[in-house]
mmCIF file of C-alpha atoms in Angstrom:
data_model
loop_
_atom_site.group_PDB
_atom_site.id
_atom_site.type_symbol
_atom_site.label_atom_id
_atom_site.label_comp_id
_atom_site.label_asym_id
_atom_site.label_seq_id
_atom_site.Cartn_x
_atom_site.Cartn_y
_atom_site.Cartn_z
ATOM 1 C CA UNK A 1 9.646 -4.081 -20.052
ATOM 2 C CA UNK A 2 7.237 -4.380 -17.121
ATOM 3 C CA UNK A 3 5.564 -7.719 -16.412
ATOM 4 C CA UNK A 4 1.778 -7.827 -16.216
ATOM 5 C CA UNK A 5 0.130 -9.334 -13.129
ATOM 6 C CA UNK A 6 -3.134 -10.328 -14.855
ATOM 7 C CA UNK A 7 -4.280 -10.924 -18.418
ATOM 8 C CA UNK A 8 -7.859 -11.354 -19.574
ATOM 9 C CA UNK A 9 -10.905 -9.417 -20.780
ATOM 10 C CA UNK A 10 -12.795 -6.367 -19.596
ATOM 11 C CA UNK A 11 -16.454 -7.013 -20.398
ATOM 12 C CA UNK A 12 -18.759 -4.049 -21.015
ATOM 13 C CA UNK A 13 -22.203 -5.177 -22.188
ATOM 14 C CA UNK A 14 -21.482 -7.201 -25.342
ATOM 15 C CA UNK A 15 -18.007 -5.668 -25.722
ATOM 16 C CA UNK A 16 -14.996 -7.668 -24.548
ATOM 17 C CA UNK A 17 -11.732 -5.756 -24.424
ATOM 18 C CA UNK A 18 -8.505 -7.795 -24.091
ATOM 19 C CA UNK A 19 -6.429 -6.132 -21.368
ATOM 20 C CA UNK A 20 -3.479 -6.501 -19.027
ATOM 21 C CA UNK A 21 -2.915 -5.204 -15.499
ATOM 22 C CA UNK A 22 0.398 -3.741 -14.356
ATOM 23 C CA UNK A 23 1.303 -2.823 -10.792
ATOM 24 C CA UNK A 24 1.013 0.966 -10.471
ATOM 25 C CA UNK A 25 2.614 1.492 -7.057
ATOM 26 C CA UNK A 26 4.921 -0.461 -4.799
ATOM 27 C CA UNK A 27 6.299 0.334 -1.364
ATOM 28 C CA UNK A 28 9.960 1.366 -1.348
ATOM 29 C CA UNK A 29 11.972 0.819 1.797
ATOM 30 C CA UNK A 30 15.416 -0.277 2.914
ATOM 31 C CA UNK A 31 15.445 -3.863 4.154
ATOM 32 C CA UNK A 32 17.760 -4.914 6.970
ATOM 33 C CA UNK A 33 18.935 -8.532 7.182
ATOM 34 C CA UNK A 34 19.219 -10.591 10.356
ATOM 35 C CA UNK A 35 22.874 -11.480 10.966
ATOM 36 C CA UNK A 36 24.739 -13.614 13.484
ATOM 37 C CA UNK A 37 26.413 -11.079 15.789
ATOM 38 C CA UNK A 38 29.575 -13.204 16.131
ATOM 39 C CA UNK A 39 30.502 -13.668 12.447
ATOM 40 C CA UNK A 40 28.041 -11.342 10.615
ATOM 41 C CA UNK A 41 26.674 -14.241 8.539
ATOM 42 C CA UNK A 42 23.104 -13.949 7.313
ATOM 43 C CA UNK A 43 20.655 -16.107 9.246
ATOM 44 C CA UNK A 44 18.709 -18.594 7.101
ATOM 45 C CA UNK A 45 15.182 -19.823 7.758
ATOM 46 C CA UNK A 46 14.993 -23.432 6.443
ATOM 47 C CA UNK A 47 11.685 -25.222 5.776
ATOM 48 C CA UNK A 48 11.564 -27.814 8.549
ATOM 49 C CA UNK A 49 9.125 -30.612 9.406
ATOM 50 C CA UNK A 50 9.034 -31.281 13.182
ATOM 51 C CA UNK A 51 7.353 -34.713 12.725
ATOM 52 C CA UNK A 52 9.898 -36.047 10.218
ATOM 53 C CA UNK A 53 12.669 -34.092 11.994
ATOM 54 C CA UNK A 54 14.274 -32.910 8.759
ATOM 55 C CA UNK A 55 14.423 -30.067 6.262
ATOM 56 C CA UNK A 56 11.970 -30.302 3.362
ATOM 57 C CA UNK A 57 12.140 -29.086 -0.233
ATOM 58 C CA UNK A 58 9.576 -26.671 -1.670
ATOM 59 C CA UNK A 59 8.443 -29.411 -4.068
ATOM 60 C CA UNK A 60 7.186 -31.339 -1.002
ATOM 61 C CA UNK A 61 4.919 -28.515 0.164
ATOM 62 C CA UNK A 62 1.126 -28.710 -0.254
ATOM 63 C CA UNK A 63 -1.591 -26.287 0.845
ATOM 64 C CA UNK A 64 -4.022 -27.129 3.629
ATOM 65 C CA UNK A 65 -6.857 -25.582 5.655
ATOM 66 C CA UNK A 66 -6.861 -26.321 9.402
ATOM 67 C CA UNK A 67 -10.503 -27.068 10.330
ATOM 68 C CA UNK A 68 -9.591 -28.519 13.751
ATOM 69 C CA UNK A 69 -6.393 -28.586 15.787
ATOM 70 C CA UNK A 70 -3.775 -30.348 13.571
ATOM 71 C CA UNK A 71 -6.509 -31.556 11.181
ATOM 72 C CA UNK A 72 -6.283 -30.280 7.600
ATOM 73 C CA UNK A 73 -8.183 -30.367 4.331
ATOM 74 C CA UNK A 74 -5.539 -30.625 1.580
ATOM 75 C CA UNK A 75 -5.579 -28.746 -1.739
ATOM 76 C CA UNK A 76 -3.592 -29.223 -4.941
ATOM 77 C CA UNK A 77 -3.160 -26.535 -7.602
ATOM 78 C CA UNK A 78 -5.564 -28.544 -9.760
ATOM 79 C CA UNK A 79 -8.196 -28.414 -7.001
ATOM 80 C CA UNK A 80 -7.912 -24.638 -6.791
ATOM 81 C CA UNK A 81 -8.133 -24.286 -10.572
ATOM 82 C CA UNK A 82 -11.469 -26.151 -10.549
ATOM 83 C CA UNK A 83 -13.188 -23.499 -8.425
ATOM 84 C CA UNK A 84 -11.875 -20.432 -10.240
ATOM 85 C CA UNK A 85 -14.821 -18.090 -10.976
ATOM 86 C CA UNK A 86 -15.392 -16.453 -14.349
ATOM 87 C CA UNK A 87 -13.673 -13.313 -13.030
ATOM 88 C CA UNK A 88 -10.359 -15.197 -13.214
ATOM 89 C CA UNK A 89 -10.427 -14.696 -16.982
ATOM 90 C CA UNK A 90 -12.789 -11.778 -17.545
ATOM 91 C CA UNK A 91 -13.788 -8.685 -15.593
ATOM 92 C CA UNK A 92 -17.439 -7.887 -16.149
ATOM 93 C CA UNK A 93 -18.456 -4.310 -15.356
ATOM 94 C CA UNK A 94 -21.299 -4.641 -12.856
ATOM 95 C CA UNK A 95 -22.288 -0.978 -12.588
ATOM 96 C CA UNK A 96 -21.078 2.594 -12.886
ATOM 97 C CA UNK A 97 -20.776 4.928 -9.888
ATOM 98 C CA UNK A 98 -19.516 8.410 -9.109
ATOM 99 C CA UNK A 99 -15.954 8.242 -7.741
ATOM 100 C CA UNK A 100 -16.652 10.729 -4.959
ATOM 101 C CA UNK A 101 -19.288 8.327 -3.580
ATOM 102 C CA UNK A 102 -16.547 5.808 -2.717
ATOM 103 C CA UNK A 103 -15.001 6.209 0.723
ATOM 104 C CA UNK A 104 -11.166 6.078 0.270
ATOM 105 C CA UNK A 105 -11.128 3.736 3.273
ATOM 106 C CA UNK A 106 -12.100 0.950 0.847
ATOM 107 C CA UNK A 107 -9.116 1.421 -1.524
ATOM 108 C CA UNK A 108 -6.334 -1.164 -1.421
ATOM 109 C CA UNK A 109 -3.827 -1.636 -4.313
ATOM 110 C CA UNK A 110 -3.543 0.267 -7.626
ATOM 111 C CA UNK A 111 -2.889 -1.024 -11.156
ATOM 112 C CA UNK A 112 -2.578 0.356 -14.676
ATOM 113 C CA UNK A 113 -5.131 -1.172 -17.052
ATOM 114 C CA UNK A 114 -3.842 -1.339 -20.635
ATOM 115 C CA UNK A 115 -5.415 -2.779 -23.806
ATOM 116 C CA UNK A 116 -4.005 -5.388 -26.138
ATOM 117 C CA UNK A 117 -3.525 -4.224 -29.746
ATOM 118 C CA UNK A 118 -6.867 -5.587 -30.966
ATOM 119 C CA UNK A 119 -8.769 -3.942 -28.101
ATOM 120 C CA UNK A 120 -7.431 -0.383 -28.395
ATOM 121 C CA UNK A 121 -10.469 1.071 -30.200
ATOM 122 C CA UNK A 122 -13.009 -0.330 -27.724
ATOM 123 C CA UNK A 123 -10.738 0.692 -24.827
ATOM 124 C CA UNK A 124 -10.549 4.285 -26.119
ATOM 125 C CA UNK A 125 -14.327 4.378 -26.556
ATOM 126 C CA UNK A 126 -14.979 3.259 -22.974
ATOM 127 C CA UNK A 127 -12.277 5.601 -21.622
ATOM 128 C CA UNK A 128 -13.805 8.605 -23.408
ATOM 129 C CA UNK A 129 -17.340 7.707 -22.306
ATOM 130 C CA UNK A 130 -16.207 7.427 -18.671
ATOM 131 C CA UNK A 131 -14.333 10.739 -18.877
ATOM 132 C CA UNK A 132 -17.352 12.567 -20.315
ATOM 133 C CA UNK A 133 -19.858 11.022 -17.918
ATOM 134 C CA UNK A 134 -17.733 11.331 -14.774
ATOM 135 C CA UNK A 135 -18.520 7.730 -13.834
ATOM 136 C CA UNK A 136 -16.184 4.969 -12.643
ATOM 137 C CA UNK A 137 -16.810 1.254 -13.240
ATOM 138 C CA UNK A 138 -17.283 -1.383 -10.548
ATOM 139 C CA UNK A 139 -16.184 -4.897 -11.513
ATOM 140 C CA UNK A 140 -14.734 -8.114 -10.092
ATOM 141 C CA UNK A 141 -11.426 -9.818 -10.887
ATOM 142 C CA UNK A 142 -9.800 -12.954 -9.502
ATOM 143 C CA UNK A 143 -6.026 -13.011 -9.033
ATOM 144 C CA UNK A 144 -3.657 -14.449 -6.426
ATOM 145 C CA UNK A 145 -6.362 -16.929 -5.317
ATOM 146 C CA UNK A 146 -8.834 -14.225 -4.376
ATOM 147 C CA UNK A 147 -11.781 -12.511 -6.027
ATOM 148 C CA UNK A 148 -11.464 -8.743 -5.670
ATOM 149 C CA UNK A 149 -14.090 -6.064 -6.012
ATOM 150 C CA UNK A 150 -12.460 -3.272 -8.040
ATOM 151 C CA UNK A 151 -13.120 0.254 -9.242
ATOM 152 C CA UNK A 152 -11.875 1.302 -12.705
ATOM 153 C CA UNK A 153 -11.230 5.019 -13.157
ATOM 154 C CA UNK A 154 -10.598 7.109 -16.264
ATOM 155 C CA UNK A 155 -7.482 9.281 -16.240
ATOM 156 C CA UNK A 156 -5.804 11.417 -18.903
ATOM 157 C CA UNK A 157 -3.263 8.660 -19.661
ATOM 158 C CA UNK A 158 -5.720 5.764 -19.543
ATOM 159 C CA UNK A 159 -7.612 3.611 -17.062
ATOM 160 C CA UNK A 160 -6.444 2.702 -13.585
ATOM 161 C CA UNK A 161 -7.842 -0.144 -11.513
ATOM 162 C CA UNK A 162 -7.988 -0.157 -7.732
ATOM 163 C CA UNK A 163 -8.756 -3.254 -5.676
ATOM 164 C CA UNK A 164 -11.014 -2.534 -2.720
ATOM 165 C CA UNK A 165 -11.739 -4.061 0.649
ATOM 166 C CA UNK A 166 -15.122 -5.723 1.073
ATOM 167 C CA UNK A 167 -17.523 -4.268 3.626
ATOM 168 C CA UNK A 168 -16.877 -7.291 5.881
ATOM 169 C CA UNK A 169 -13.153 -6.437 5.936
ATOM 170 C CA UNK A 170 -13.635 -2.900 7.244
ATOM 171 C CA UNK A 171 -12.977 -3.055 10.963
ATOM 172 C CA UNK A 172 -15.343 -1.447 13.427
ATOM 173 C CA UNK A 173 -13.383 0.220 16.230
ATOM 174 C CA UNK A 174 -15.536 1.186 19.198
ATOM 175 C CA UNK A 175 -13.259 4.065 20.215
ATOM 176 C CA UNK A 176 -13.686 5.586 16.743
ATOM 177 C CA UNK A 177 -17.424 5.128 16.293
ATOM 178 C CA UNK A 178 -18.434 6.246 19.795
ATOM 179 C CA UNK A 179 -16.545 9.497 20.185
ATOM 180 C CA UNK A 180 -18.091 12.266 22.244
ATOM 181 C CA UNK A 181 -18.826 15.261 20.048
ATOM 182 C CA UNK A 182 -17.645 18.513 21.599
ATOM 183 C CA UNK A 183 -19.048 21.660 20.021
ATOM 184 C CA UNK A 184 -16.261 24.264 19.549
ATOM 185 C CA UNK A 185 -16.813 27.983 20.027
ATOM 186 C CA UNK A 186 -17.343 30.200 16.987
ATOM 187 C CA UNK A 187 -14.043 32.044 17.554
ATOM 188 C CA UNK A 188 -12.198 28.722 17.785
ATOM 189 C CA UNK A 189 -13.755 27.557 14.493
ATOM 190 C CA UNK A 190 -12.805 30.855 12.848
ATOM 191 C CA UNK A 191 -9.160 30.535 13.927
ATOM 192 C CA UNK A 192 -9.078 26.873 12.866
ATOM 193 C CA UNK A 193 -10.296 27.888 9.399
ATOM 194 C CA UNK A 194 -7.595 30.580 9.258
ATOM 195 C CA UNK A 195 -4.974 27.957 10.081
ATOM 196 C CA UNK A 196 -6.313 25.655 7.348
ATOM 197 C CA UNK A 197 -6.273 28.528 4.837
ATOM 198 C CA UNK A 198 -2.667 29.352 5.754
ATOM 199 C CA UNK A 199 -1.627 25.750 5.045
ATOM 200 C CA UNK A 200 -3.777 25.269 1.928
ATOM 201 C CA UNK A 201 -1.871 24.211 -1.214
ATOM 202 C CA UNK A 202 -2.264 22.327 -4.478
ATOM 203 C CA UNK A 203 -1.476 18.647 -4.001
ATOM 204 C CA UNK A 204 1.985 17.918 -5.447
ATOM 205 C CA UNK A 205 3.074 14.385 -4.424
ATOM 206 C CA UNK A 206 6.629 14.885 -5.771
ATOM 207 C CA UNK A 207 7.474 17.343 -2.980
ATOM 208 C CA UNK A 208 6.988 14.761 -0.206
ATOM 209 C CA UNK A 209 9.804 12.382 0.732
ATOM 210 C CA UNK A 210 10.406 9.580 3.195
ATOM 211 C CA UNK A 211 12.926 11.342 5.454
ATOM 212 C CA UNK A 212 13.366 8.239 7.610
ATOM 213 C CA UNK A 213 14.565 6.236 4.595
ATOM 214 C CA UNK A 214 16.873 9.117 3.609
ATOM 215 C CA UNK A 215 18.329 9.090 7.120
ATOM 216 C CA UNK A 216 18.755 5.322 6.873
ATOM 217 C CA UNK A 217 20.735 5.691 3.617
ATOM 218 C CA UNK A 218 22.856 8.432 5.215
ATOM 219 C CA UNK A 219 23.582 6.158 8.174
ATOM 220 C CA UNK A 220 24.549 3.245 5.875
ATOM 221 C CA UNK A 221 26.940 5.512 3.966
ATOM 222 C CA UNK A 222 28.371 6.947 7.201
ATOM 223 C CA UNK A 223 28.945 3.515 8.759
ATOM 224 C CA UNK A 224 30.764 2.376 5.621
ATOM 225 C CA UNK A 225 33.110 5.338 6.139
ATOM 226 C CA UNK A 226 33.479 4.839 9.878
ATOM 227 C CA UNK A 227 31.217 7.784 10.637
ATOM 228 C CA UNK A 228 27.862 8.165 12.315
ATOM 229 C CA UNK A 229 24.776 10.317 11.913
ATOM 230 C CA UNK A 230 23.969 12.675 14.752
ATOM 231 C CA UNK A 231 20.714 11.959 16.519
ATOM 232 C CA UNK A 232 17.603 13.833 15.430
ATOM 233 C CA UNK A 233 16.444 16.391 17.974
ATOM 234 C CA UNK A 234 12.729 15.915 18.615
ATOM 235 C CA UNK A 235 10.706 18.894 19.887
ATOM 236 C CA UNK A 236 9.043 18.561 23.265
ATOM 237 C CA UNK A 237 5.280 18.526 22.911
ATOM 238 C CA UNK A 238 2.887 19.237 25.735
ATOM 239 C CA UNK A 239 -0.917 18.930 25.875
ATOM 240 C CA UNK A 240 -2.771 22.037 24.663
ATOM 241 C CA UNK A 241 -4.108 23.976 27.630
ATOM 242 C CA UNK A 242 -5.357 27.135 25.925
ATOM 243 C CA UNK A 243 -6.872 26.198 22.554
ATOM 244 C CA UNK A 244 -7.294 29.792 21.353
ATOM 245 C CA UNK A 245 -3.693 30.679 22.215
ATOM 246 C CA UNK A 246 -2.379 27.538 20.453
ATOM 247 C CA UNK A 247 -4.353 28.375 17.287
ATOM 248 C CA UNK A 248 -3.069 31.974 17.205
ATOM 249 C CA UNK A 249 0.538 30.832 17.650
ATOM 250 C CA UNK A 250 0.086 28.216 14.918
ATOM 251 C CA UNK A 251 -1.179 30.834 12.467
ATOM 252 C CA UNK A 252 1.726 33.183 13.261
ATOM 253 C CA UNK A 253 4.328 30.430 12.944
ATOM 254 C CA UNK A 254 3.207 28.297 9.985
ATOM 255 C CA UNK A 255 5.357 25.136 9.864
ATOM 256 C CA UNK A 256 7.273 24.389 6.654
ATOM 257 C CA UNK A 257 7.955 21.015 5.066
ATOM 258 C CA UNK A 258 11.486 20.117 6.128
ATOM 259 C CA UNK A 259 13.929 19.046 3.439
ATOM 260 C CA UNK A 260 17.051 18.869 5.568
ATOM 261 C CA UNK A 261 19.034 15.673 5.922
ATOM 262 C CA UNK A 262 20.579 14.769 9.282
ATOM 263 C CA UNK A 263 24.179 15.954 9.604
ATOM 264 C CA UNK A 264 27.005 13.426 9.468
ATOM 265 C CA UNK A 265 30.092 13.592 11.656
ATOM 266 C CA UNK A 266 33.202 11.409 11.604
ATOM 267 C CA UNK A 267 34.242 9.017 14.342
ATOM 268 C CA UNK A 268 38.009 9.325 14.686
ATOM 269 C CA UNK A 269 38.412 6.814 17.488
ATOM 270 C CA UNK A 270 36.788 3.762 15.858
ATOM 271 C CA UNK A 271 37.569 2.199 12.449
ATOM 272 C CA UNK A 272 34.833 0.917 10.168
ATOM 273 C CA UNK A 273 33.475 -2.547 10.954
ATOM 274 C CA UNK A 274 35.013 -5.499 9.121
ATOM 275 C CA UNK A 275 31.951 -6.063 6.927
ATOM 276 C CA UNK A 276 30.622 -2.498 6.940
ATOM 277 C CA UNK A 277 31.019 -2.158 3.157
ATOM 278 C CA UNK A 278 28.457 -4.885 2.580
ATOM 279 C CA UNK A 279 25.347 -3.389 0.911
ATOM 280 C CA UNK A 280 22.056 -3.678 2.772
ATOM 281 C CA UNK A 281 19.533 -5.796 0.890
ATOM 282 C CA UNK A 282 15.886 -6.605 1.212
#
């Protein structure tokens, strides 16, 4: 059974719906450990105090904010509990907005929002109202020592919650905001639209895979067997000189999503490493 990351109330006017949040998505990647080349032992990173010149236990650790060089304001867990806002226990819906008005640039992490048993009726009512109206809810929630602005969306299976970046966290990059606009020719726009049409498809996330991670797993398996994976051949790419010619060639040779794994070949001259059967861990 999945563990919830937050438990509290979703407040909608005078309605308070007891809910839980569950992580909806998590990055999946192969982790490589740092090993000592001589003996293949895993390198450890001990907690060390340079002033006391000794290792310290986690029970000796406190939190602190550096306001000047080597000068800190100290905080205990009790101190942090004192300043928790109301959103640490209840999410109050501040307003309703159309989802397509939200720039995806603001989205951060995603969660499933589920009701407790006694809140199922009110949850279903709000879910149905949001589905029919086409609105999403904006609220605030505090978790992991931070107050997040969130958007709550209605989906067929239930509500999902997405934490968002604040406006102050969106970085302004001069090279992005001050680009010179070059007006393309009508024929170039027509060919570009043809290329888009030729690549148009219904979004199906299941058909996309992380081929780098697949290659990593193939390499791990090959090394355990004393084999190696042949190097990927990367195409040579040159700057586009003739835009019209490049568009025509692109339309005539529509690229396909590759599903091939890199080939594996045996190494007959070298046995597997002494600890090659050890499983890679995160």
